[in-house]
Amino acid sequence: MSRVYKYILPGVRAELAEWRKAAEAIPDAELRRQALSSMNTKQFHCEGGAVYAAARLDRRHMLIPLIVALQTISDYLDNLCDRSTSLRADDFRLLHRSMLDAVTPGAPLTDYYALRDERNDGGYLHALVRRCQECAADLPAYDLVQERVRELVGLYGDLQVYKHIAKPLRETELLRWWQQYEDSYPELRWNEFAAATGSTLGMFMLFLAACDPALQPEDAERVRRSYFPSICGLHILLDYLIDQAEDEEGGDLNFCHYFGSQDQLNERMLRMVQSARQAADGLPAPSFHRMIVEGLIALYLSDPKVKGQARVRRTARLLMKGSPWTRLFFWLNSHWIRKAM
């Protein structure tokens, strides 16, 4: 934890300050508003993602800019789609092509705004994409993880398209999409798969793995399979778990609402926690990955949103059982970290 505060957070905040300055110079008022809003409300995404750089401080000068730039693209595009002046699937897909280009060094850039009215960002998105390409190209074993990163980025883009199109089409398109993958993930329900595709943690872990020049293809695949779907799925389902009340009020899609009952939700969430812990324990440096898993549980379940939702509190008590790590992180997050933010 001390490594994060001493070496990681200052680097993250320096990167974000640079991107904030660039966002403030965006000519189009709507694009500027969404770029700044995404940083104002989602800075903790970059701070949390950059924890992976703590495992390789010697490579943090590559990992921190890469993770911050890719997460900033993700958060910016999420704002553009979620608060969009468009409901076009092709618009959303073209926007998210920027993420695929970002993790593909040498890929040519294009006009990612070509299908929407707001077009002039002064080069902001292109600059983020180029930063990712440059940093990824510097990772010693990136060639061994690139296709796996692209797979996860592609799934992430698919989710963003289907969950942001017109409401009457969302569930139908999500279920149709799931049909392509259900045989590969028989342990999952469609909403759990969809949730897992919404996490960037698997991408960040593959960046970390690519820091090792001795990485082998089988090691890269083990990382991918350990993080996706278990750890990635837990990450996003926890996010949806605590957002149930506000999503109900706003009429927004929430993948926790697709469980048939509260008992079923509790059962499936507990299964996801157990699966994520097992996946973490099977990786090299398992204590680091268990810290990630237990930290996720504590981070979300200590959120003030939980207090006002009785059913979520009951789920939280169930998920907190059996792990001293989770209880420790929960206490730290509740009594120290959040107050310091």
Short mmCIF file of the C-alpha atoms (twelve columns), coordinates in Angstrom:
data_MODEL
# 
_entry.id   MODEL 
# 
loop_
_atom_site.group_PDB 
_atom_site.id 
_atom_site.type_symbol 
_atom_site.label_atom_id 
_atom_site.label_alt_id 
_atom_site.label_comp_id 
_atom_site.label_asym_id 
_atom_site.label_seq_id 
_atom_site.Cartn_x 
_atom_site.Cartn_y 
_atom_site.Cartn_z 
_atom_site.pdbx_PDB_model_num 
ATOM 1   C CA . MET A 1   0.000   0.000   0.000   1 
ATOM 2   C CA . SER A 2   2.870   2.381   0.791   1 
ATOM 3   C CA . ARG A 3   4.246   1.808   -2.723  1 
ATOM 4   C CA . VAL A 4   0.987   2.994   -4.204  1 
ATOM 5   C CA . TYR A 5   0.989   6.237   -2.235  1 
ATOM 6   C CA . LYS A 6   4.687   6.940   -2.686  1 
ATOM 7   C CA . TYR A 7   5.280   5.938   -6.296  1 
ATOM 8   C CA . ILE A 8   2.002   5.387   -8.129  1 
ATOM 9   C CA . LEU A 9   -0.549  8.048   -7.178  1 
ATOM 10  C CA . PRO A 10  1.789   11.000  -7.827  1 
ATOM 11  C CA . GLY A 11  2.500   9.600   -11.302 1 
ATOM 12  C CA . VAL A 12  -1.192  9.072   -12.029 1 
ATOM 13  C CA . ARG A 13  -2.099  12.579  -10.950 1 
ATOM 14  C CA . ALA A 14  0.701   14.084  -13.037 1 
ATOM 15  C CA . GLU A 15  -0.581  12.219  -16.107 1 
ATOM 16  C CA . LEU A 16  -4.160  13.279  -15.441 1 
ATOM 17  C CA . ALA A 17  -3.077  16.900  -15.029 1 
ATOM 18  C CA . GLU A 18  -1.561  16.753  -18.500 1 
ATOM 19  C CA . TRP A 19  -4.725  15.265  -20.016 1 
ATOM 20  C CA . ARG A 20  -6.914  17.734  -18.151 1 
ATOM 21  C CA . LYS A 21  -4.968  20.597  -19.691 1 
ATOM 22  C CA . ALA A 22  -5.495  19.050  -23.126 1 
ATOM 23  C CA . ALA A 23  -9.212  18.540  -22.423 1 
ATOM 24  C CA . GLU A 24  -9.650  22.157  -21.379 1 
ATOM 25  C CA . ALA A 25  -8.401  23.172  -24.838 1 
ATOM 26  C CA . ILE A 26  -10.968 21.066  -26.778 1 
ATOM 27  C CA . PRO A 27  -12.752 23.480  -29.161 1 
ATOM 28  C CA . ASP A 28  -16.137 21.718  -29.220 1 
ATOM 29  C CA . ALA A 29  -18.087 22.628  -26.073 1 
ATOM 30  C CA . GLU A 30  -19.865 19.277  -25.707 1 
ATOM 31  C CA . LEU A 31  -16.758 17.170  -26.233 1 
ATOM 32  C CA . ARG A 32  -14.856 19.415  -23.813 1 
ATOM 33  C CA . ARG A 33  -17.612 19.081  -21.204 1 
ATOM 34  C CA . GLN A 34  -17.671 15.287  -21.428 1 
ATOM 35  C CA . ALA A 35  -13.884 14.943  -21.380 1 
ATOM 36  C CA . LEU A 36  -13.606 17.061  -18.243 1 
ATOM 37  C CA . SER A 37  -16.614 15.424  -16.606 1 
ATOM 38  C CA . SER A 38  -15.151 11.960  -17.139 1 
ATOM 39  C CA . MET A 39  -11.969 13.004  -15.330 1 
ATOM 40  C CA . ASN A 40  -13.821 14.816  -12.553 1 
ATOM 41  C CA . THR A 41  -16.062 11.882  -11.687 1 
ATOM 42  C CA . LYS A 42  -13.912 8.883   -12.600 1 
ATOM 43  C CA . GLN A 43  -10.380 9.764   -11.555 1 
ATOM 44  C CA . PHE A 44  -10.421 6.824   -9.156  1 
ATOM 45  C CA . HIS A 45  -10.622 4.466   -12.160 1 
ATOM 46  C CA . CYS A 46  -7.154  5.585   -13.242 1 
ATOM 47  C CA . GLU A 47  -5.844  5.507   -9.683  1 
ATOM 48  C CA . GLY A 48  -7.181  2.007   -9.125  1 
ATOM 49  C CA . GLY A 49  -5.981  0.675   -12.470 1 
ATOM 50  C CA . ALA A 50  -2.486  2.019   -11.949 1 
ATOM 51  C CA . VAL A 51  -2.108  -0.205  -8.869  1 
ATOM 52  C CA . TYR A 52  -0.770  -2.780  -11.356 1 
ATOM 53  C CA . ALA A 53  2.305   -0.596  -11.816 1 
ATOM 54  C CA . ALA A 54  3.128   -1.143  -8.133  1 
ATOM 55  C CA . ALA A 55  4.114   -4.708  -9.009  1 
ATOM 56  C CA . ARG A 56  6.805   -3.447  -11.415 1 
ATOM 57  C CA . LEU A 57  8.117   -0.135  -10.176 1 
ATOM 58  C CA . ASP A 58  11.011  -0.422  -12.619 1 
ATOM 59  C CA . ARG A 59  8.483   -0.240  -15.474 1 
ATOM 60  C CA . ARG A 60  6.119   2.304   -13.959 1 
ATOM 61  C CA . HIS A 61  7.258   4.982   -16.410 1 
ATOM 62  C CA . MET A 62  5.654   2.800   -19.133 1 
ATOM 63  C CA . LEU A 63  2.746   1.319   -17.225 1 
ATOM 64  C CA . ILE A 64  1.331   4.439   -15.572 1 
ATOM 65  C CA . PRO A 65  1.026   6.533   -18.766 1 
ATOM 66  C CA . LEU A 66  -0.374  3.522   -20.664 1 
ATOM 67  C CA . ILE A 67  -2.979  2.619   -18.038 1 
ATOM 68  C CA . VAL A 68  -4.009  6.234   -17.449 1 
ATOM 69  C CA . ALA A 69  -4.339  6.993   -21.166 1 
ATOM 70  C CA . LEU A 70  -6.372  3.856   -21.964 1 
ATOM 71  C CA . GLN A 71  -8.633  4.306   -18.936 1 
ATOM 72  C CA . THR A 72  -9.107  7.972   -19.833 1 
ATOM 73  C CA . ILE A 73  -10.220 6.962   -23.329 1 
ATOM 74  C CA . SER A 74  -12.606 4.413   -21.815 1 
ATOM 75  C CA . ASP A 75  -14.148 6.881   -19.367 1 
ATOM 76  C CA . TYR A 76  -14.420 9.634   -21.986 1 
ATOM 77  C CA . LEU A 77  -16.142 7.354   -24.490 1 
ATOM 78  C CA . ASP A 78  -18.462 6.035   -21.802 1 
ATOM 79  C CA . ASN A 79  -19.567 9.605   -21.150 1 
ATOM 80  C CA . LEU A 80  -19.998 10.298  -24.867 1 
ATOM 81  C CA . CYS A 81  -22.175 7.198   -25.283 1 
ATOM 82  C CA . ASP A 82  -24.070 7.396   -21.995 1 
ATOM 83  C CA . ARG A 83  -24.953 11.073  -22.411 1 
ATOM 84  C CA . SER A 84  -24.977 10.924  -26.163 1 
ATOM 85  C CA . THR A 85  -26.618 13.122  -28.736 1 
ATOM 86  C CA . SER A 86  -26.678 9.918   -30.813 1 
ATOM 87  C CA . LEU A 87  -28.137 6.434   -30.329 1 
ATOM 88  C CA . ARG A 88  -26.441 4.936   -33.382 1 
ATOM 89  C CA . ALA A 89  -24.625 1.639   -33.001 1 
ATOM 90  C CA . ASP A 90  -22.236 2.498   -35.831 1 
ATOM 91  C CA . ASP A 91  -21.335 5.780   -34.117 1 
ATOM 92  C CA . PHE A 92  -20.568 4.009   -30.834 1 
ATOM 93  C CA . ARG A 93  -18.544 1.320   -32.638 1 
ATOM 94  C CA . LEU A 94  -16.461 3.883   -34.505 1 
ATOM 95  C CA . LEU A 95  -15.753 5.766   -31.275 1 
ATOM 96  C CA . HIS A 96  -14.526 2.546   -29.650 1 
ATOM 97  C CA . ARG A 97  -12.321 1.722   -32.594 1 
ATOM 98  C CA . SER A 98  -10.024 4.256   -30.947 1 
ATOM 99  C CA . MET A 99  -9.444  1.798   -28.074 1 
ATOM 100 C CA . LEU A 100 -8.533  -1.001  -30.493 1 
ATOM 101 C CA . ASP A 101 -6.139  1.317   -32.298 1 
ATOM 102 C CA . ALA A 102 -4.714  2.428   -28.958 1 
ATOM 103 C CA . VAL A 103 -3.604  -1.126  -28.085 1 
ATOM 104 C CA . THR A 104 -2.269  -1.791  -31.594 1 
ATOM 105 C CA . PRO A 105 1.077   -0.030  -32.045 1 
ATOM 106 C CA . GLY A 106 1.434   1.276   -35.581 1 
ATOM 107 C CA . ALA A 107 -2.302  1.236   -36.328 1 
ATOM 108 C CA . PRO A 108 -3.298  4.293   -38.400 1 
ATOM 109 C CA . LEU A 109 -5.592  6.781   -36.722 1 
ATOM 110 C CA . THR A 110 -8.947  7.747   -38.184 1 
ATOM 111 C CA . ASP A 111 -11.768 10.235  -37.608 1 
ATOM 112 C CA . TYR A 112 -13.476 8.542   -34.681 1 
ATOM 113 C CA . TYR A 113 -16.180 11.237  -34.598 1 
ATOM 114 C CA . ALA A 114 -17.173 10.876  -38.269 1 
ATOM 115 C CA . LEU A 115 -20.706 9.651   -37.455 1 
ATOM 116 C CA . ARG A 116 -21.687 12.328  -34.935 1 
ATOM 117 C CA . ASP A 117 -22.332 16.047  -34.948 1 
ATOM 118 C CA . GLU A 118 -19.599 16.914  -32.431 1 
ATOM 119 C CA . ARG A 119 -16.327 16.487  -34.304 1 
ATOM 120 C CA . ASN A 120 -13.611 18.940  -33.272 1 
ATOM 121 C CA . ASP A 121 -11.689 17.832  -30.189 1 
ATOM 122 C CA . GLY A 122 -8.482  19.582  -31.203 1 
ATOM 123 C CA . GLY A 123 -6.610  16.265  -31.444 1 
ATOM 124 C CA . TYR A 124 -7.429  15.139  -27.883 1 
ATOM 125 C CA . LEU A 125 -8.513  11.554  -28.664 1 
ATOM 126 C CA . HIS A 126 -5.737  11.054  -31.220 1 
ATOM 127 C CA . ALA A 127 -3.181  12.154  -28.619 1 
ATOM 128 C CA . LEU A 128 -4.519  9.615   -26.104 1 
ATOM 129 C CA . VAL A 129 -4.394  6.840   -28.712 1 
ATOM 130 C CA . ARG A 130 -0.827  7.705   -29.702 1 
ATOM 131 C CA . ARG A 131 0.282   7.735   -26.054 1 
ATOM 132 C CA . CYS A 132 -1.077  4.214   -25.595 1 
ATOM 133 C CA . GLN A 133 0.569   2.978   -28.792 1 
ATOM 134 C CA . GLU A 134 3.950   4.408   -27.816 1 
ATOM 135 C CA . CYS A 135 3.877   2.967   -24.294 1 
ATOM 136 C CA . ALA A 136 2.604   -0.448  -25.380 1 
ATOM 137 C CA . ALA A 137 5.316   -0.702  -28.029 1 
ATOM 138 C CA . ASP A 138 7.935   -0.183  -25.296 1 
ATOM 139 C CA . LEU A 139 6.775   -3.174  -23.222 1 
ATOM 140 C CA . PRO A 140 9.322   -5.980  -23.790 1 
ATOM 141 C CA . ALA A 141 6.816   -8.796  -24.408 1 
ATOM 142 C CA . TYR A 142 3.871   -6.840  -25.803 1 
ATOM 143 C CA . ASP A 143 3.851   -8.925  -28.979 1 
ATOM 144 C CA . LEU A 144 2.859   -11.945 -26.851 1 
ATOM 145 C CA . VAL A 145 -0.118  -10.250 -25.217 1 
ATOM 146 C CA . GLN A 146 -1.336  -7.925  -27.980 1 
ATOM 147 C CA . GLU A 147 -3.985  -10.221 -29.470 1 
ATOM 148 C CA . ARG A 148 -5.319  -11.083 -26.026 1 
ATOM 149 C CA . VAL A 149 -5.513  -7.389  -25.153 1 
ATOM 150 C CA . ARG A 150 -7.286  -6.719  -28.446 1 
ATOM 151 C CA . GLU A 151 -9.759  -9.519  -27.669 1 
ATOM 152 C CA . LEU A 152 -10.688 -7.926  -24.347 1 
ATOM 153 C CA . VAL A 153 -10.845 -4.446  -25.863 1 
ATOM 154 C CA . GLY A 154 -13.070 -5.772  -28.650 1 
ATOM 155 C CA . LEU A 155 -15.465 -7.327  -26.143 1 
ATOM 156 C CA . TYR A 156 -15.469 -4.094  -24.154 1 
ATOM 157 C CA . GLY A 157 -16.381 -2.145  -27.293 1 
ATOM 158 C CA . ASP A 158 -19.181 -4.583  -28.142 1 
ATOM 159 C CA . LEU A 159 -20.691 -4.098  -24.699 1 
ATOM 160 C CA . GLN A 160 -20.550 -0.323  -24.977 1 
ATOM 161 C CA . VAL A 161 -22.355 -0.469  -28.316 1 
ATOM 162 C CA . TYR A 162 -25.150 -2.780  -27.194 1 
ATOM 163 C CA . LYS A 163 -25.801 -1.240  -23.781 1 
ATOM 164 C CA . HIS A 164 -26.041 2.310   -25.127 1 
ATOM 165 C CA . ILE A 165 -28.298 1.874   -28.159 1 
ATOM 166 C CA . ALA A 166 -32.004 2.670   -27.946 1 
ATOM 167 C CA . LYS A 167 -33.569 1.018   -24.862 1 
ATOM 168 C CA . PRO A 168 -36.046 -1.231  -26.726 1 
ATOM 169 C CA . LEU A 169 -33.117 -2.881  -28.559 1 
ATOM 170 C CA . ARG A 170 -30.585 -3.259  -25.761 1 
ATOM 171 C CA . GLU A 171 -31.612 -6.547  -24.175 1 
ATOM 172 C CA . THR A 172 -32.331 -8.185  -27.532 1 
ATOM 173 C CA . GLU A 173 -28.918 -7.244  -28.901 1 
ATOM 174 C CA . LEU A 174 -27.106 -8.236  -25.716 1 
ATOM 175 C CA . LEU A 175 -28.736 -11.673 -25.771 1 
ATOM 176 C CA . ARG A 176 -27.964 -12.118 -29.470 1 
ATOM 177 C CA . TRP A 177 -24.340 -11.192 -28.767 1 
ATOM 178 C CA . TRP A 178 -24.181 -13.677 -25.877 1 
ATOM 179 C CA . GLN A 179 -25.168 -16.527 -28.216 1 
ATOM 180 C CA . GLN A 180 -21.747 -16.240 -29.841 1 
ATOM 181 C CA . TYR A 181 -19.993 -16.955 -26.532 1 
ATOM 182 C CA . GLU A 182 -22.278 -19.052 -24.330 1 
ATOM 183 C CA . ASP A 183 -20.669 -22.361 -25.344 1 
ATOM 184 C CA . SER A 184 -17.258 -21.000 -24.345 1 
ATOM 185 C CA . TYR A 185 -18.448 -19.886 -20.899 1 
ATOM 186 C CA . PRO A 186 -21.008 -22.459 -19.729 1 
ATOM 187 C CA . GLU A 187 -20.458 -21.459 -16.093 1 
ATOM 188 C CA . LEU A 188 -21.828 -17.964 -16.747 1 
ATOM 189 C CA . ARG A 189 -25.219 -16.396 -17.275 1 
ATOM 190 C CA . TRP A 190 -25.536 -13.844 -20.054 1 
ATOM 191 C CA . ASN A 191 -25.581 -10.861 -17.711 1 
ATOM 192 C CA . GLU A 192 -22.447 -12.097 -15.911 1 
ATOM 193 C CA . PHE A 193 -20.596 -12.409 -19.214 1 
ATOM 194 C CA . ALA A 194 -21.714 -8.940  -20.249 1 
ATOM 195 C CA . ALA A 195 -20.541 -7.517  -16.930 1 
ATOM 196 C CA . ALA A 196 -17.130 -9.179  -17.284 1 
ATOM 197 C CA . THR A 197 -16.574 -7.558  -20.674 1 
ATOM 198 C CA . GLY A 198 -16.995 -4.137  -19.065 1 
ATOM 199 C CA . SER A 199 -13.803 -4.359  -16.984 1 
ATOM 200 C CA . THR A 200 -10.415 -2.993  -18.040 1 
ATOM 201 C CA . LEU A 201 -8.517  -4.926  -15.339 1 
ATOM 202 C CA . GLY A 202 -7.659  -7.837  -17.638 1 
ATOM 203 C CA . MET A 203 -6.085  -5.404  -20.102 1 
ATOM 204 C CA . PHE A 204 -4.008  -3.801  -17.363 1 
ATOM 205 C CA . MET A 205 -2.839  -7.161  -16.041 1 
ATOM 206 C CA . LEU A 206 -1.718  -8.163  -19.532 1 
ATOM 207 C CA . PHE A 207 0.245   -4.903  -19.749 1 
ATOM 208 C CA . LEU A 208 1.929   -5.868  -16.478 1 
ATOM 209 C CA . ALA A 209 2.684   -9.368  -17.767 1 
ATOM 210 C CA . ALA A 210 4.245   -7.866  -20.912 1 
ATOM 211 C CA . CYS A 211 6.882   -6.162  -18.742 1 
ATOM 212 C CA . ASP A 212 8.633   -9.533  -18.416 1 
ATOM 213 C CA . PRO A 213 10.956  -10.165 -21.385 1 
ATOM 214 C CA . ALA A 214 10.924  -13.885 -20.521 1 
ATOM 215 C CA . LEU A 215 7.120   -14.139 -20.765 1 
ATOM 216 C CA . GLN A 216 5.896   -17.282 -22.535 1 
ATOM 217 C CA . PRO A 217 2.686   -17.595 -24.612 1 
ATOM 218 C CA . GLU A 218 1.198   -20.037 -22.095 1 
ATOM 219 C CA . ASP A 219 1.822   -17.523 -19.297 1 
ATOM 220 C CA . ALA A 220 0.003   -14.799 -21.225 1 
ATOM 221 C CA . GLU A 221 -2.940  -17.104 -21.814 1 
ATOM 222 C CA . ARG A 222 -3.073  -18.086 -18.143 1 
ATOM 223 C CA . VAL A 223 -3.274  -14.406 -17.199 1 
ATOM 224 C CA . ARG A 224 -6.084  -13.815 -19.681 1 
ATOM 225 C CA . ARG A 225 -8.073  -16.824 -18.489 1 
ATOM 226 C CA . SER A 226 -7.559  -15.998 -14.827 1 
ATOM 227 C CA . TYR A 227 -8.745  -12.423 -15.165 1 
ATOM 228 C CA . PHE A 228 -11.483 -12.980 -17.703 1 
ATOM 229 C CA . PRO A 229 -14.197 -13.729 -16.805 1 
ATOM 230 C CA . SER A 230 -13.769 -14.263 -13.048 1 
ATOM 231 C CA . ILE A 231 -11.929 -11.211 -11.726 1 
ATOM 232 C CA . CYS A 232 -13.287 -8.916  -14.439 1 
ATOM 233 C CA . GLY A 233 -16.826 -10.155 -13.810 1 
ATOM 234 C CA . LEU A 234 -16.578 -9.610  -10.062 1 
ATOM 235 C CA . HIS A 235 -15.268 -6.083  -10.649 1 
ATOM 236 C CA . ILE A 236 -18.223 -4.896  -12.706 1 
ATOM 237 C CA . LEU A 237 -20.944 -6.849  -10.907 1 
ATOM 238 C CA . LEU A 238 -19.871 -5.171  -7.667  1 
ATOM 239 C CA . ASP A 239 -20.229 -1.826  -9.419  1 
ATOM 240 C CA . TYR A 240 -23.743 -2.713  -10.565 1 
ATOM 241 C CA . LEU A 241 -24.601 -4.161  -7.152  1 
ATOM 242 C CA . ILE A 242 -24.163 -0.867  -5.347  1 
ATOM 243 C CA . ASP A 243 -25.782 1.161   -8.153  1 
ATOM 244 C CA . GLN A 244 -29.092 -0.725  -8.098  1 
ATOM 245 C CA . ALA A 245 -31.151 1.990   -6.407  1 
ATOM 246 C CA . GLU A 246 -29.965 4.848   -8.607  1 
ATOM 247 C CA . ASP A 247 -30.281 2.746   -11.765 1 
ATOM 248 C CA . GLU A 248 -33.840 1.802   -10.839 1 
ATOM 249 C CA . GLU A 249 -34.651 5.452   -10.270 1 
ATOM 250 C CA . GLY A 250 -33.070 6.493   -13.563 1 
ATOM 251 C CA . GLY A 251 -34.419 3.572   -15.576 1 
ATOM 252 C CA . ASP A 252 -30.873 2.531   -16.505 1 
ATOM 253 C CA . LEU A 253 -29.669 -0.931  -17.422 1 
ATOM 254 C CA . ASN A 254 -28.249 -2.839  -14.447 1 
ATOM 255 C CA . PHE A 255 -26.995 -6.397  -14.860 1 
ATOM 256 C CA . CYS A 256 -27.853 -7.295  -11.253 1 
ATOM 257 C CA . HIS A 257 -31.539 -6.774  -12.060 1 
ATOM 258 C CA . TYR A 258 -31.505 -9.832  -14.340 1 
ATOM 259 C CA . PHE A 259 -31.122 -12.315 -11.504 1 
ATOM 260 C CA . GLY A 260 -34.461 -13.917 -10.721 1 
ATOM 261 C CA . SER A 261 -34.482 -13.147 -6.999  1 
ATOM 262 C CA . GLN A 262 -32.405 -11.688 -4.197  1 
ATOM 263 C CA . ASP A 263 -31.376 -15.195 -3.144  1 
ATOM 264 C CA . GLN A 264 -30.200 -15.933 -6.672  1 
ATOM 265 C CA . LEU A 265 -28.264 -12.673 -6.836  1 
ATOM 266 C CA . ASN A 266 -26.567 -13.492 -3.519  1 
ATOM 267 C CA . GLU A 267 -25.731 -17.004 -4.688  1 
ATOM 268 C CA . ARG A 268 -24.264 -15.845 -8.016  1 
ATOM 269 C CA . MET A 269 -22.320 -12.976 -6.458  1 
ATOM 270 C CA . LEU A 270 -20.815 -15.339 -3.876  1 
ATOM 271 C CA . ARG A 271 -19.894 -17.770 -6.668  1 
ATOM 272 C CA . MET A 272 -18.171 -14.934 -8.537  1 
ATOM 273 C CA . VAL A 273 -16.209 -13.941 -5.420  1 
ATOM 274 C CA . GLN A 274 -15.067 -17.527 -4.866  1 
ATOM 275 C CA . SER A 275 -14.125 -17.914 -8.530  1 
ATOM 276 C CA . ALA A 276 -12.130 -14.663 -8.502  1 
ATOM 277 C CA . ARG A 277 -10.244 -15.705 -5.361  1 
ATOM 278 C CA . GLN A 278 -9.444  -19.090 -6.870  1 
ATOM 279 C CA . ALA A 279 -8.240  -17.448 -10.094 1 
ATOM 280 C CA . ALA A 280 -6.010  -15.057 -8.157  1 
ATOM 281 C CA . ASP A 281 -4.493  -17.869 -6.130  1 
ATOM 282 C CA . GLY A 282 -3.532  -19.700 -9.337  1 
ATOM 283 C CA . LEU A 283 -1.410  -16.848 -10.711 1 
ATOM 284 C CA . PRO A 284 2.260   -16.076 -10.027 1 
ATOM 285 C CA . ALA A 285 2.568   -13.694 -7.061  1 
ATOM 286 C CA . PRO A 286 -0.870  -14.781 -5.802  1 
ATOM 287 C CA . SER A 287 -0.788  -12.422 -2.821  1 
ATOM 288 C CA . PHE A 288 -0.739  -9.427  -5.195  1 
ATOM 289 C CA . HIS A 289 -3.772  -10.681 -7.102  1 
ATOM 290 C CA . ARG A 290 -5.641  -11.598 -3.922  1 
ATOM 291 C CA . MET A 291 -4.990  -8.036  -2.770  1 
ATOM 292 C CA . ILE A 292 -6.670  -6.852  -5.992  1 
ATOM 293 C CA . VAL A 293 -9.696  -9.106  -5.461  1 
ATOM 294 C CA . GLU A 294 -10.154 -8.349  -1.760  1 
ATOM 295 C CA . GLY A 295 -9.512  -4.664  -2.414  1 
ATOM 296 C CA . LEU A 296 -12.276 -4.601  -5.033  1 
ATOM 297 C CA . ILE A 297 -14.759 -6.181  -2.648  1 
ATOM 298 C CA . ALA A 298 -13.846 -3.765  0.136   1 
ATOM 299 C CA . LEU A 299 -13.808 -0.710  -2.144  1 
ATOM 300 C CA . TYR A 300 -17.306 -1.250  -3.467  1 
ATOM 301 C CA . LEU A 301 -18.933 -2.572  -0.305  1 
ATOM 302 C CA . SER A 302 -17.629 0.348   1.764   1 
ATOM 303 C CA . ASP A 303 -19.180 2.852   -0.634  1 
ATOM 304 C CA . PRO A 304 -21.730 5.151   1.070   1 
ATOM 305 C CA . LYS A 305 -24.341 3.982   -1.450  1 
ATOM 306 C CA . VAL A 306 -24.523 0.643   0.364   1 
ATOM 307 C CA . LYS A 307 -25.863 2.132   3.600   1 
ATOM 308 C CA . GLY A 308 -29.134 3.231   2.043   1 
ATOM 309 C CA . GLN A 309 -29.934 -0.133  0.444   1 
ATOM 310 C CA . ALA A 310 -30.965 -2.861  2.882   1 
ATOM 311 C CA . ARG A 311 -30.789 -5.654  0.324   1 
ATOM 312 C CA . VAL A 312 -27.276 -4.611  -0.726  1 
ATOM 313 C CA . ARG A 313 -26.173 -4.549  2.925   1 
ATOM 314 C CA . ARG A 314 -27.340 -8.145  3.274   1 
ATOM 315 C CA . THR A 315 -25.372 -9.145  0.182   1 
ATOM 316 C CA . ALA A 316 -22.337 -7.256  1.472   1 
ATOM 317 C CA . ARG A 317 -22.346 -9.153  4.766   1 
ATOM 318 C CA . LEU A 318 -22.425 -12.436 2.839   1 
ATOM 319 C CA . LEU A 319 -19.545 -11.484 0.552   1 
ATOM 320 C CA . MET A 320 -17.398 -10.210 3.426   1 
ATOM 321 C CA . LYS A 321 -17.435 -13.537 5.259   1 
ATOM 322 C CA . GLY A 322 -14.342 -15.681 5.421   1 
ATOM 323 C CA . SER A 323 -11.696 -13.165 4.429   1 
ATOM 324 C CA . PRO A 324 -9.662  -11.188 6.980   1 
ATOM 325 C CA . TRP A 325 -8.117  -9.316  4.025   1 
ATOM 326 C CA . THR A 326 -11.475 -8.024  2.886   1 
ATOM 327 C CA . ARG A 327 -12.402 -6.909  6.403   1 
ATOM 328 C CA . LEU A 328 -9.034  -5.134  6.775   1 
ATOM 329 C CA . PHE A 329 -9.379  -3.347  3.413   1 
ATOM 330 C CA . PHE A 330 -12.982 -2.509  4.249   1 
ATOM 331 C CA . TRP A 331 -11.915 -0.876  7.510   1 
ATOM 332 C CA . LEU A 332 -9.055  1.009   5.843   1 
ATOM 333 C CA . ASN A 333 -11.275 2.212   3.029   1 
ATOM 334 C CA . SER A 334 -14.113 3.246   5.336   1 
ATOM 335 C CA . HIS A 335 -12.045 4.995   8.000   1 
ATOM 336 C CA . TRP A 336 -8.975  6.271   6.247   1 
ATOM 337 C CA . ILE A 337 -8.677  6.136   2.473   1 
ATOM 338 C CA . ARG A 338 -12.065 7.680   1.606   1 
ATOM 339 C CA . LYS A 339 -11.542 10.443  4.165   1 
ATOM 340 C CA . ALA A 340 -8.164  11.215  2.614   1 
ATOM 341 C CA . MET A 341 -9.559  11.500  -0.913  1 
# 
